[in-house]
mmCIF file of C-alpha atoms in Angstrom:
data_model
loop_
_atom_site.group_PDB
_atom_site.id
_atom_site.type_symbol
_atom_site.label_atom_id
_atom_site.label_comp_id
_atom_site.label_asym_id
_atom_site.label_seq_id
_atom_site.Cartn_x
_atom_site.Cartn_y
_atom_site.Cartn_z
ATOM 1 C CA MET A 1 -11.903 -22.095 2.172
ATOM 2 C CA HIS A 2 -12.110 -19.121 -0.238
ATOM 3 C CA PRO A 3 -13.553 -20.684 -4.057
ATOM 4 C CA ALA A 4 -10.692 -18.038 -5.833
ATOM 5 C CA ASP A 5 -10.215 -20.581 -7.968
ATOM 6 C CA THR A 6 -13.407 -20.952 -9.867
ATOM 7 C CA PRO A 7 -11.892 -18.631 -13.034
ATOM 8 C CA SER A 8 -14.404 -15.215 -12.233
ATOM 9 C CA SER A 9 -13.118 -11.978 -12.733
ATOM 10 C CA ALA A 10 -11.803 -11.178 -9.840
ATOM 11 C CA ALA A 11 -9.558 -13.920 -9.417
ATOM 12 C CA LEU A 12 -7.711 -13.507 -12.358
ATOM 13 C CA LEU A 13 -5.203 -11.203 -10.431
ATOM 14 C CA SER A 14 -4.911 -13.104 -7.410
ATOM 15 C CA SER A 15 -4.581 -16.617 -9.859
ATOM 16 C CA SER A 16 -1.119 -14.774 -11.555
ATOM 17 C CA LEU A 17 0.629 -13.585 -7.545
ATOM 18 C CA PRO A 18 2.209 -17.200 -5.325
ATOM 19 C CA ASN A 19 1.078 -17.653 -2.246
ATOM 20 C CA ILE A 20 0.733 -14.210 -0.026
ATOM 21 C CA ARG A 21 1.546 -15.327 3.493
ATOM 22 C CA ASP A 22 3.918 -18.397 2.440
ATOM 23 C CA ASN A 23 6.232 -15.102 0.945
ATOM 24 C CA LEU A 24 5.939 -12.784 4.015
ATOM 25 C CA LEU A 25 5.628 -14.501 6.597
ATOM 26 C CA GLU A 26 8.859 -14.731 7.462
ATOM 27 C CA CYS A 27 9.685 -11.467 7.015
ATOM 28 C CA GLU A 28 10.747 -9.029 10.667
ATOM 29 C CA ASP A 29 8.421 -6.115 9.530
ATOM 30 C CA GLY A 30 6.629 -7.588 6.958
ATOM 31 C CA PHE A 31 3.415 -9.359 6.532
ATOM 32 C CA TYR A 32 2.865 -10.183 10.190
ATOM 33 C CA ASP A 33 4.386 -8.969 13.425
ATOM 34 C CA GLU A 34 2.773 -9.404 16.769
ATOM 35 C CA LYS A 35 5.017 -6.067 17.907
ATOM 36 C CA THR A 36 3.358 -3.842 14.986
ATOM 37 C CA SER A 37 -0.165 -5.949 14.217
ATOM 38 C CA ASN A 38 -1.216 -5.610 17.642
ATOM 39 C CA PRO A 39 -4.570 -7.830 16.663
ATOM 40 C CA PHE A 40 -6.447 -6.636 19.068
ATOM 41 C CA GLY A 41 -5.299 -4.124 20.870
ATOM 42 C CA GLU A 42 -7.813 -1.101 21.521
ATOM 43 C CA THR A 43 -6.124 1.489 19.116
ATOM 44 C CA ASN A 44 -4.545 1.968 15.527
ATOM 45 C CA ASP A 45 -3.540 5.004 13.304
ATOM 46 C CA TYR A 46 -4.800 4.078 10.319
ATOM 47 C CA GLU A 47 -3.316 7.661 8.958
ATOM 48 C CA SER A 48 0.230 7.103 9.876
ATOM 49 C CA ASP A 49 2.838 5.735 6.981
ATOM 50 C CA GLU A 50 5.428 2.552 7.815
ATOM 51 C CA ASP A 51 8.121 3.407 9.425
ATOM 52 C CA ASP A 52 10.675 3.358 5.950
ATOM 53 C CA ASP A 53 13.292 0.773 7.005
ATOM 54 C CA ALA A 54 10.862 -2.139 7.665
ATOM 55 C CA GLU A 55 9.567 -1.305 4.151
ATOM 56 C CA ASP A 56 12.993 -1.182 2.517
ATOM 57 C CA ASP A 57 13.529 -4.543 4.917
ATOM 58 C CA GLU A 58 9.773 -6.934 3.953
ATOM 59 C CA ALA A 59 10.064 -5.571 -0.165
ATOM 60 C CA ASP A 60 14.602 -6.838 0.543
ATOM 61 C CA CYS A 61 12.532 -10.514 1.847
ATOM 62 C CA ASN A 62 11.743 -11.552 -1.792
ATOM 63 C CA PRO A 63 14.093 -9.223 -4.247
ATOM 64 C CA THR A 64 13.559 -11.494 -6.761
ATOM 65 C CA TYR A 65 9.964 -10.700 -7.173
ATOM 66 C CA PRO A 66 8.946 -8.406 -9.778
ATOM 67 C CA PHE A 67 5.284 -7.326 -7.584
ATOM 68 C CA ARG A 68 7.050 -6.717 -4.409
ATOM 69 C CA VAL A 69 5.460 -3.211 -4.361
ATOM 70 C CA PHE A 70 2.180 -4.999 -5.388
ATOM 71 C CA GLN A 71 2.788 -6.960 -2.398
ATOM 72 C CA ARG A 72 4.303 -4.465 -0.198
ATOM 73 C CA THR A 73 0.399 -2.647 -0.697
ATOM 74 C CA VAL A 74 -1.826 -5.896 -0.389
ATOM 75 C CA ALA A 75 -0.189 -6.933 2.911
ATOM 76 C CA GLU A 76 -0.143 -3.687 4.899
ATOM 77 C CA ARG A 77 -4.234 -4.172 3.543
ATOM 78 C CA VAL A 78 -4.228 -7.587 4.712
ATOM 79 C CA ARG A 79 -2.525 -6.226 8.577
ATOM 80 C CA LYS A 80 -5.482 -2.891 8.018
ATOM 81 C CA SER A 81 -8.408 -5.465 7.647
ATOM 82 C CA ALA A 82 -7.765 -7.623 9.632
ATOM 83 C CA ASP A 83 -6.891 -5.676 12.844
ATOM 84 C CA PHE A 84 -10.419 -3.722 12.456
ATOM 85 C CA ILE A 85 -11.712 -7.075 11.618
ATOM 86 C CA LEU A 86 -10.794 -8.705 14.759
ATOM 87 C CA ARG A 87 -12.077 -5.952 17.031
ATOM 88 C CA LYS A 88 -15.351 -6.521 15.229
ATOM 89 C CA LEU A 89 -15.726 -9.655 15.564
ATOM 90 C CA GLU A 90 -14.575 -9.861 19.822
ATOM 91 C CA GLN A 91 -17.442 -7.333 19.692
ATOM 92 C CA LYS A 92 -19.829 -9.779 17.921
ATOM 93 C CA ARG A 93 -18.696 -11.716 20.359
ATOM 94 C CA LYS A 94 -19.380 -10.258 23.434
ATOM 95 C CA ILE A 95 -23.042 -9.772 22.663
ATOM 96 C CA ASP A 96 -23.233 -12.400 21.476
ATOM 97 C CA GLY A 97 -22.502 -13.952 25.755
ATOM 98 C CA LEU A 98 -18.981 -15.128 24.226
ATOM 99 C CA ASP A 99 -15.447 -14.568 26.221
ATOM 100 C CA ASN A 100 -13.987 -17.066 25.707
ATOM 101 C CA GLY A 101 -12.411 -17.148 22.079
ATOM 102 C CA LYS A 102 -15.282 -18.949 21.423
ATOM 103 C CA THR A 103 -17.531 -17.968 17.656
ATOM 104 C CA LYS A 104 -22.038 -18.071 18.393
ATOM 105 C CA ARG A 105 -22.820 -16.255 15.009
ATOM 106 C CA PRO A 106 -19.982 -15.213 12.755
ATOM 107 C CA LEU A 107 -19.304 -12.105 11.956
ATOM 108 C CA ILE A 108 -20.553 -10.773 8.196
ATOM 109 C CA VAL A 109 -17.482 -8.850 6.553
ATOM 110 C CA GLY A 110 -18.601 -6.751 3.223
ATOM 111 C CA ILE A 111 -15.471 -6.006 1.419
ATOM 112 C CA ASN A 112 -16.471 -3.642 -1.869
ATOM 113 C CA GLY A 113 -14.081 -3.297 -3.823
ATOM 114 C CA ALA A 114 -13.488 -1.609 -7.371
ATOM 115 C CA GLN A 115 -12.269 -4.266 -10.692
ATOM 116 C CA GLY A 116 -8.752 -5.144 -10.990
ATOM 117 C CA SER A 117 -8.567 -3.282 -7.441
ATOM 118 C CA GLY A 118 -6.657 -6.464 -5.994
ATOM 119 C CA LYS A 119 -10.869 -7.064 -3.526
ATOM 120 C CA THR A 120 -10.199 -11.156 -4.418
ATOM 121 C CA THR A 121 -6.028 -10.684 -3.279
ATOM 122 C CA MET A 122 -6.500 -9.271 -0.114
ATOM 123 C CA VAL A 123 -9.824 -12.041 0.950
ATOM 124 C CA ASN A 124 -7.349 -14.497 0.007
ATOM 125 C CA GLY A 125 -4.873 -12.822 1.949
ATOM 126 C CA LEU A 126 -6.911 -12.504 4.899
ATOM 127 C CA VAL A 127 -8.024 -16.030 4.754
ATOM 128 C CA LYS A 128 -4.756 -17.419 5.618
ATOM 129 C CA TYR A 129 -4.118 -14.437 7.679
ATOM 130 C CA LEU A 130 -6.989 -15.105 10.125
ATOM 131 C CA GLY A 131 -6.358 -18.565 9.685
ATOM 132 C CA ALA A 132 -2.648 -18.657 11.190
ATOM 133 C CA LEU A 133 -4.317 -16.141 13.871
ATOM 134 C CA LYS A 134 -6.561 -19.299 14.631
ATOM 135 C CA VAL A 135 -9.837 -17.595 13.607
ATOM 136 C CA SER A 136 -11.624 -19.331 10.330
ATOM 137 C CA ALA A 137 -12.394 -17.357 8.116
ATOM 138 C CA VAL A 138 -14.321 -18.171 4.850
ATOM 139 C CA GLY A 139 -14.791 -15.669 2.150
ATOM 140 C CA PHE A 140 -17.147 -15.408 -1.437
ATOM 141 C CA SER A 141 -17.909 -13.089 -3.834
ATOM 142 C CA MET A 142 -21.117 -12.018 -5.572
ATOM 143 C CA ASP A 143 -19.404 -12.761 -8.277
ATOM 144 C CA ASP A 144 -20.377 -16.043 -7.965
ATOM 145 C CA LEU A 145 -24.255 -15.452 -7.096
ATOM 146 C CA TYR A 146 -24.581 -14.210 -11.580
ATOM 147 C CA LEU A 147 -28.142 -15.853 -12.224
ATOM 148 C CA PRO A 148 -27.780 -19.312 -14.289
ATOM 149 C CA ASN A 149 -26.592 -18.981 -18.042
ATOM 150 C CA LYS A 150 -30.757 -20.001 -18.279
ATOM 151 C CA ASP A 151 -32.406 -17.020 -16.493
ATOM 152 C CA GLN A 152 -30.444 -14.371 -17.381
ATOM 153 C CA ARG A 153 -30.902 -15.309 -21.347
ATOM 154 C CA GLU A 154 -34.371 -14.955 -19.535
ATOM 155 C CA LEU A 155 -33.696 -11.584 -18.380
ATOM 156 C CA ALA A 156 -32.276 -9.584 -20.978
ATOM 157 C CA SER A 157 -34.927 -11.198 -23.484
ATOM 158 C CA LYS A 158 -37.754 -9.808 -20.340
ATOM 159 C CA HIS A 159 -35.588 -5.950 -20.735
ATOM 160 C CA ARG A 160 -34.532 -6.295 -23.729
ATOM 161 C CA ASP A 161 -34.606 -1.802 -24.043
ATOM 162 C CA ASN A 162 -32.375 -2.608 -20.940
ATOM 163 C CA PRO A 163 -27.961 -3.074 -22.394
ATOM 164 C CA LEU A 164 -27.094 -3.058 -18.971
ATOM 165 C CA LEU A 165 -28.960 -6.115 -18.556
ATOM 166 C CA GLN A 166 -28.217 -7.820 -21.649
ATOM 167 C CA PHE A 167 -25.381 -10.109 -19.133
ATOM 168 C CA ARG A 168 -23.899 -10.348 -16.132
ATOM 169 C CA GLY A 169 -22.538 -8.228 -13.872
ATOM 170 C CA GLN A 170 -25.616 -4.636 -12.530
ATOM 171 C CA PRO A 171 -27.703 -4.834 -9.928
ATOM 172 C CA GLY A 172 -30.536 -7.291 -11.177
ATOM 173 C CA THR A 173 -27.538 -9.735 -13.220
ATOM 174 C CA HIS A 174 -27.769 -11.562 -8.972
ATOM 175 C CA ASP A 175 -29.385 -14.338 -7.555
ATOM 176 C CA SER A 176 -29.929 -12.253 -4.440
ATOM 177 C CA GLN A 177 -32.157 -14.913 -2.357
ATOM 178 C CA LEU A 178 -29.029 -17.033 -3.221
ATOM 179 C CA GLY A 179 -26.937 -15.638 -1.657
ATOM 180 C CA ARG A 180 -29.844 -14.029 1.072
ATOM 181 C CA ASP A 181 -29.724 -17.664 1.850
ATOM 182 C CA THR A 182 -25.168 -18.654 1.986
ATOM 183 C CA LEU A 183 -25.160 -16.206 4.803
ATOM 184 C CA LEU A 184 -28.389 -17.223 6.754
ATOM 185 C CA SER A 185 -26.473 -21.501 6.697
ATOM 186 C CA LEU A 186 -23.113 -19.550 6.872
ATOM 187 C CA LEU A 187 -24.732 -17.168 10.813
ATOM 188 C CA ARG A 188 -26.301 -21.121 11.806
ATOM 189 C CA ASN A 189 -22.213 -22.256 11.665
ATOM 190 C CA SER A 190 -24.178 -25.134 12.935
ATOM 191 C CA SER A 191 -23.661 -27.584 9.639
ATOM 192 C CA GLU A 192 -21.722 -27.197 6.435
ATOM 193 C CA THR A 193 -22.678 -24.702 4.099
ATOM 194 C CA PRO A 194 -22.767 -24.921 0.143
ATOM 195 C CA ILE A 195 -20.494 -21.839 -0.861
ATOM 196 C CA PRO A 196 -21.711 -21.118 -4.711
ATOM 197 C CA MET A 197 -19.674 -20.804 -7.350
ATOM 198 C CA TYR A 198 -20.235 -19.529 -11.022
ATOM 199 C CA ASP A 199 -17.817 -19.976 -14.594
ATOM 200 C CA LYS A 200 -17.299 -17.005 -16.094
ATOM 201 C CA SER A 201 -15.790 -19.054 -19.343
ATOM 202 C CA LEU A 202 -18.551 -21.208 -19.300
ATOM 203 C CA MET A 203 -21.644 -21.176 -22.043
ATOM 204 C CA ASP A 204 -18.505 -19.315 -24.922
ATOM 205 C CA GLY A 205 -17.646 -17.280 -22.560
ATOM 206 C CA TYR A 206 -20.961 -15.900 -21.331
ATOM 207 C CA GLY A 207 -20.692 -17.299 -17.923
ATOM 208 C CA ASP A 208 -22.825 -20.507 -15.848
ATOM 209 C CA ARG A 209 -23.527 -21.295 -12.198
ATOM 210 C CA VAL A 210 -21.518 -24.397 -11.557
ATOM 211 C CA PRO A 211 -23.743 -27.577 -10.805
ATOM 212 C CA LEU A 212 -24.035 -27.714 -7.167
ATOM 213 C CA SER A 213 -21.678 -31.458 -6.280
ATOM 214 C CA ARG A 214 -19.003 -28.570 -7.152
ATOM 215 C CA TRP A 215 -19.904 -25.953 -4.954
ATOM 216 C CA PRO A 216 -16.633 -25.347 -1.931
ATOM 217 C CA LYS A 217 -18.219 -26.950 1.543
ATOM 218 C CA ALA A 218 -17.683 -24.365 4.314
ATOM 219 C CA GLU A 219 -17.513 -25.896 7.349
ATOM 220 C CA PRO A 220 -17.913 -24.756 10.610
ATOM 221 C CA PRO A 221 -16.877 -23.508 13.011
ATOM 222 C CA ILE A 222 -16.400 -19.815 11.674
ATOM 223 C CA ASP A 223 -16.182 -17.605 13.205
ATOM 224 C CA VAL A 224 -15.730 -14.461 10.402
ATOM 225 C CA VAL A 225 -17.176 -14.553 7.018
ATOM 226 C CA LEU A 226 -15.354 -12.428 3.976
ATOM 227 C CA PHE A 227 -18.402 -11.827 1.633
ATOM 228 C CA GLU A 228 -17.453 -9.596 -1.602
ATOM 229 C CA GLY A 229 -17.844 -7.425 -4.342
ATOM 230 C CA TRP A 230 -17.524 -4.859 -7.743
ATOM 231 C CA ASN A 231 -21.239 -3.505 -6.376
ATOM 232 C CA ILE A 232 -21.911 -5.348 -2.220
ATOM 233 C CA GLY A 233 -22.814 -2.335 -0.114
ATOM 234 C CA PHE A 234 -24.969 -0.122 -3.060
ATOM 235 C CA ARG A 235 -27.796 2.143 -1.529
ATOM 236 C CA ALA A 236 -30.260 2.961 -3.937
ATOM 237 C CA LEU A 237 -31.519 6.099 -5.112
ATOM 238 C CA THR A 238 -34.658 7.691 -3.310
ATOM 239 C CA GLU A 239 -37.002 9.524 -5.857
ATOM 240 C CA ALA A 240 -35.393 13.061 -5.238
ATOM 241 C CA GLU A 241 -31.930 12.076 -4.958
ATOM 242 C CA PHE A 242 -31.902 9.728 -8.021
ATOM 243 C CA ALA A 243 -33.583 13.272 -10.203
ATOM 244 C CA LYS A 244 -31.308 15.361 -8.651
ATOM 245 C CA TYR A 245 -28.060 11.622 -10.339
ATOM 246 C CA ILE A 246 -30.014 12.411 -13.346
ATOM 247 C CA SER A 247 -29.736 16.358 -13.765
ATOM 248 C CA LYS A 248 -26.608 16.033 -13.292
ATOM 249 C CA VAL A 249 -25.605 12.720 -16.637
ATOM 250 C CA ARG A 250 -27.700 15.338 -18.585
ATOM 251 C CA ASP A 251 -25.965 18.722 -17.864
ATOM 252 C CA GLU A 252 -23.853 18.218 -20.592
ATOM 253 C CA THR A 253 -23.228 22.517 -19.987
ATOM 254 C CA ASN A 254 -21.100 21.825 -16.437
ATOM 255 C CA GLU A 255 -17.883 20.533 -16.806
ATOM 256 C CA ASN A 256 -17.905 18.785 -13.548
ATOM 257 C CA ASN A 257 -20.866 16.684 -14.828
ATOM 258 C CA SER A 258 -20.035 15.799 -18.147
ATOM 259 C CA ALA A 259 -16.520 14.199 -17.080
ATOM 260 C CA LEU A 260 -18.548 12.905 -14.117
ATOM 261 C CA PHE A 261 -21.530 11.034 -15.490
ATOM 262 C CA LYS A 262 -20.381 10.407 -18.712
ATOM 263 C CA HIS A 263 -20.860 7.171 -19.002
ATOM 264 C CA SER A 264 -24.188 7.168 -17.795
ATOM 265 C CA ARG A 265 -25.509 9.537 -20.062
ATOM 266 C CA LYS A 266 -25.391 5.955 -23.301
ATOM 267 C CA TYR A 267 -28.007 4.671 -21.182
ATOM 268 C CA SER A 268 -31.391 6.162 -20.893
ATOM 269 C CA ASP A 269 -33.497 7.573 -17.630
ATOM 270 C CA VAL A 270 -35.440 4.218 -17.725
ATOM 271 C CA ASN A 271 -32.422 2.491 -18.786
ATOM 272 C CA LEU A 272 -30.508 4.051 -15.090
ATOM 273 C CA HIS A 273 -34.190 3.912 -13.098
ATOM 274 C CA GLU A 274 -34.248 0.042 -13.815
ATOM 275 C CA ILE A 275 -30.597 -0.523 -11.979
ATOM 276 C CA ASN A 276 -31.307 2.112 -9.343
ATOM 277 C CA ASP A 277 -34.694 -0.049 -8.029
ATOM 278 C CA ASN A 278 -32.869 -3.568 -8.426
ATOM 279 C CA LEU A 279 -31.064 -2.531 -5.925
ATOM 280 C CA LYS A 280 -33.422 -1.951 -3.276
ATOM 281 C CA ARG A 281 -33.342 -6.239 -3.166
ATOM 282 C CA TYR A 282 -30.063 -5.517 -2.023
ATOM 283 C CA GLU A 283 -30.443 -3.458 0.497
ATOM 284 C CA THR A 284 -33.892 -6.161 2.225
ATOM 285 C CA LEU A 285 -32.248 -9.111 1.359
ATOM 286 C CA LEU A 286 -27.812 -8.625 1.882
ATOM 287 C CA TYR A 287 -27.001 -5.742 4.193
ATOM 288 C CA PRO A 288 -29.165 -6.417 7.257
ATOM 289 C CA LEU A 289 -27.424 -9.641 7.239
ATOM 290 C CA ILE A 290 -23.338 -7.999 7.184
ATOM 291 C CA ASP A 291 -22.188 -6.486 10.356
ATOM 292 C CA ALA A 292 -18.169 -4.114 9.000
ATOM 293 C CA TRP A 293 -17.304 -3.198 5.830
ATOM 294 C CA VAL A 294 -13.670 -2.445 4.840
ATOM 295 C CA TYR A 295 -14.285 -0.389 1.544
ATOM 296 C CA MET A 296 -11.253 0.181 -1.167
ATOM 297 C CA ARG A 297 -12.582 3.817 -2.111
ATOM 298 C CA ILE A 298 -10.902 5.377 -6.249
ATOM 299 C CA SER A 299 -11.441 8.381 -7.023
ATOM 300 C CA ASP A 300 -10.963 8.119 -10.861
ATOM 301 C CA PHE A 301 -13.758 5.593 -12.811
ATOM 302 C CA ASP A 302 -11.010 5.405 -15.356
ATOM 303 C CA ILE A 303 -8.746 4.184 -13.732
ATOM 304 C CA ILE A 304 -10.459 0.505 -14.235
ATOM 305 C CA TYR A 305 -10.300 -0.047 -17.909
ATOM 306 C CA ARG A 306 -6.590 0.351 -16.889
ATOM 307 C CA TRP A 307 -6.446 -2.283 -13.917
ATOM 308 C CA ARG A 308 -8.550 -4.940 -15.845
ATOM 309 C CA LYS A 309 -6.391 -4.280 -18.948
ATOM 310 C CA ASP A 310 -4.034 -5.127 -17.362
ATOM 311 C CA GLN A 311 -5.739 -8.717 -15.869
ATOM 312 C CA GLU A 312 -5.989 -9.439 -19.040
ATOM 313 C CA ASP A 313 -3.086 -8.237 -20.389
ATOM 314 C CA ASP A 314 -1.788 -11.640 -17.458
ATOM 315 C CA LEU A 315 -4.731 -13.730 -19.171
ATOM 316 C CA ALA A 316 -3.242 -13.088 -23.233
ATOM 317 C CA ALA A 317 -0.067 -13.075 -22.146
ATOM 318 C CA SER A 318 -0.361 -16.696 -19.786
ATOM 319 C CA GLY A 319 -1.548 -18.122 -23.030
ATOM 320 C CA ARG A 320 -5.406 -17.660 -21.557
ATOM 321 C CA PRO A 321 -9.040 -16.179 -23.218
ATOM 322 C CA SER A 322 -8.841 -13.132 -22.907
ATOM 323 C CA LEU A 323 -10.456 -9.688 -24.273
ATOM 324 C CA THR A 324 -9.357 -8.198 -27.190
ATOM 325 C CA ASP A 325 -9.292 -3.748 -26.611
ATOM 326 C CA GLN A 326 -13.093 -3.417 -28.092
ATOM 327 C CA GLN A 327 -15.018 -6.367 -25.950
ATOM 328 C CA LEU A 328 -13.257 -5.301 -23.263
ATOM 329 C CA GLU A 329 -14.160 -0.989 -23.660
ATOM 330 C CA ASP A 330 -17.181 -2.737 -23.237
ATOM 331 C CA PHE A 331 -18.097 -5.338 -20.771
ATOM 332 C CA VAL A 332 -15.923 -2.256 -18.388
ATOM 333 C CA SER A 333 -17.955 0.655 -20.146
ATOM 334 C CA ARG A 334 -21.162 -1.418 -18.658
ATOM 335 C CA PHE A 335 -20.622 -1.603 -15.344
ATOM 336 C CA LEU A 336 -19.563 2.146 -14.352
ATOM 337 C CA PRO A 337 -22.717 3.999 -14.490
ATOM 338 C CA GLY A 338 -23.123 1.372 -10.910
ATOM 339 C CA TYR A 339 -19.797 3.437 -9.740
ATOM 340 C CA GLU A 340 -21.750 6.897 -11.640
ATOM 341 C CA MET A 341 -24.896 6.096 -9.705
ATOM 342 C CA ALA A 342 -23.991 5.173 -6.203
ATOM 343 C CA ALA A 343 -20.303 6.815 -5.438
ATOM 344 C CA GLU A 344 -22.616 9.860 -3.739
ATOM 345 C CA LYS A 345 -24.277 8.986 -2.129
ATOM 346 C CA LEU A 346 -22.063 5.717 -0.333
ATOM 347 C CA ASP A 347 -19.555 9.401 0.307
ATOM 348 C CA ARG A 348 -22.485 10.931 2.090
ATOM 349 C CA HIS A 349 -24.014 7.797 4.542
ATOM 350 C CA GLY A 350 -21.981 5.108 4.210
ATOM 351 C CA PHE A 351 -22.778 1.426 4.165
ATOM 352 C CA LEU A 352 -26.282 -0.367 5.662
ATOM 353 C CA SER A 353 -25.800 -2.353 7.785
ATOM 354 C CA SER A 354 -26.940 -5.180 10.622
ATOM 355 C CA GLY A 355 -27.007 -2.428 13.446
ATOM 356 C CA ILE A 356 -25.861 -5.517 15.943
ATOM 357 C CA LEU A 357 -22.276 -4.031 16.524
ATOM 358 C CA PRO A 358 -21.407 0.078 18.060
ATOM 359 C CA PRO A 359 -19.971 1.843 15.806
ATOM 360 C CA PRO A 360 -17.304 2.816 13.759
ATOM 361 C CA ASN A 361 -18.124 -0.259 11.685
ATOM 362 C CA THR A 362 -16.536 0.549 8.438
ATOM 363 C CA LEU A 363 -13.086 0.563 7.696
ATOM 364 C CA ARG A 364 -12.295 2.592 3.839
ATOM 365 C CA MET A 365 -8.357 2.408 2.543
ATOM 366 C CA HIS A 366 -8.666 5.330 -0.591
ATOM 367 C CA LEU A 367 -6.409 3.235 -3.951
ATOM 368 C CA ASP A 368 -4.395 5.952 -5.281
ATOM 369 C CA LEU A 369 -3.572 5.227 -9.651
ATOM 370 C CA GLU A 370 -1.286 2.154 -8.743
ATOM 371 C CA ARG A 371 -3.982 0.218 -6.361
ATOM 372 C CA ASN A 372 -1.590 1.552 -3.358
ATOM 373 C CA ALA A 373 -4.185 3.063 -0.225
ATOM 374 C CA VAL A 374 -2.266 6.018 0.344
ATOM 375 C CA ALA A 375 -4.921 6.218 3.341
ATOM 376 C CA TRP A 376 -6.916 4.895 5.428
ATOM 377 C CA ASP A 377 -9.916 6.247 7.902
ATOM 378 C CA HIS A 378 -13.313 5.780 9.802
ATOM 379 C CA LYS A 379 -15.094 8.349 8.790
ATOM 380 C CA LEU A 380 -17.799 6.504 6.688
#
């Protein structure tokens, strides 16, 4: 189960799509084909493209569906990510001394993807796909770890000179201890685990945590935990790395720097340093519990605005509350410095993890401007 029906921003795109597995499972060369998926295979050529005829057949399965191209790329993401996840699950089972298809400690997978990239849609698809293979998976989001409204207001008051901490979103606005406690409970795999839930529509759109009585419960045994978020995996910069980053932010004479760090430039060094410091708590409490990563990499952060606008337009078309263009621009602009700060280190040094499993422990997919996965690698 995955708390996908929480009104979180990451779930908006998912709510506009029909059930991916139901649409694609029937396709001969689509969502799942034992001949091509080979979930427990030792090799998989992530760089090769799908056969053109197979893609045409898959698209023809549902010719009336207006998003069938995106549906196809989500299906590809799910299948290839599942191949990777299943191999890592087998490794963890063997380390735990199990070779009978049983799981002692679930595999914890961090899924990093920009807002609007379709990461929650992919998690929903993975839960269904793995379930069809008799692998129990639970997904939850960093968004559901946001501080309760009262605590967020107190944080904003304490840091009233930092615009990046006035609203939920950036590192420091999550309850990382709650995230750790949830992951540890799931790892014990011995009793039901309440999965946190946050409702962004509460408190006039400022959001609040849902009462514990309404949190969904994850029932053991659990094989895989899918933990997703836009900034999960972001790493704190050392003081030397931060100084280098700030020098690029303030260097408007360099044309590349001027474009690459334009969003960070809106904030003071102190503002940015606070966000960087907050990441250290995530590194201490969360990342040591994560065994493997799926990274949905983008090369142009400005596309995030367009992807989020697509979501807001869908909301407006369905008659639900949505942000105006000005509100959306303000909302997205407060997230973008986080990407600018973290991306270079992530590309150079990769993700921190539990260290339990042998490498590679990251599957990286490269997304184009239309959210298509155009390349795959294990280079982090």
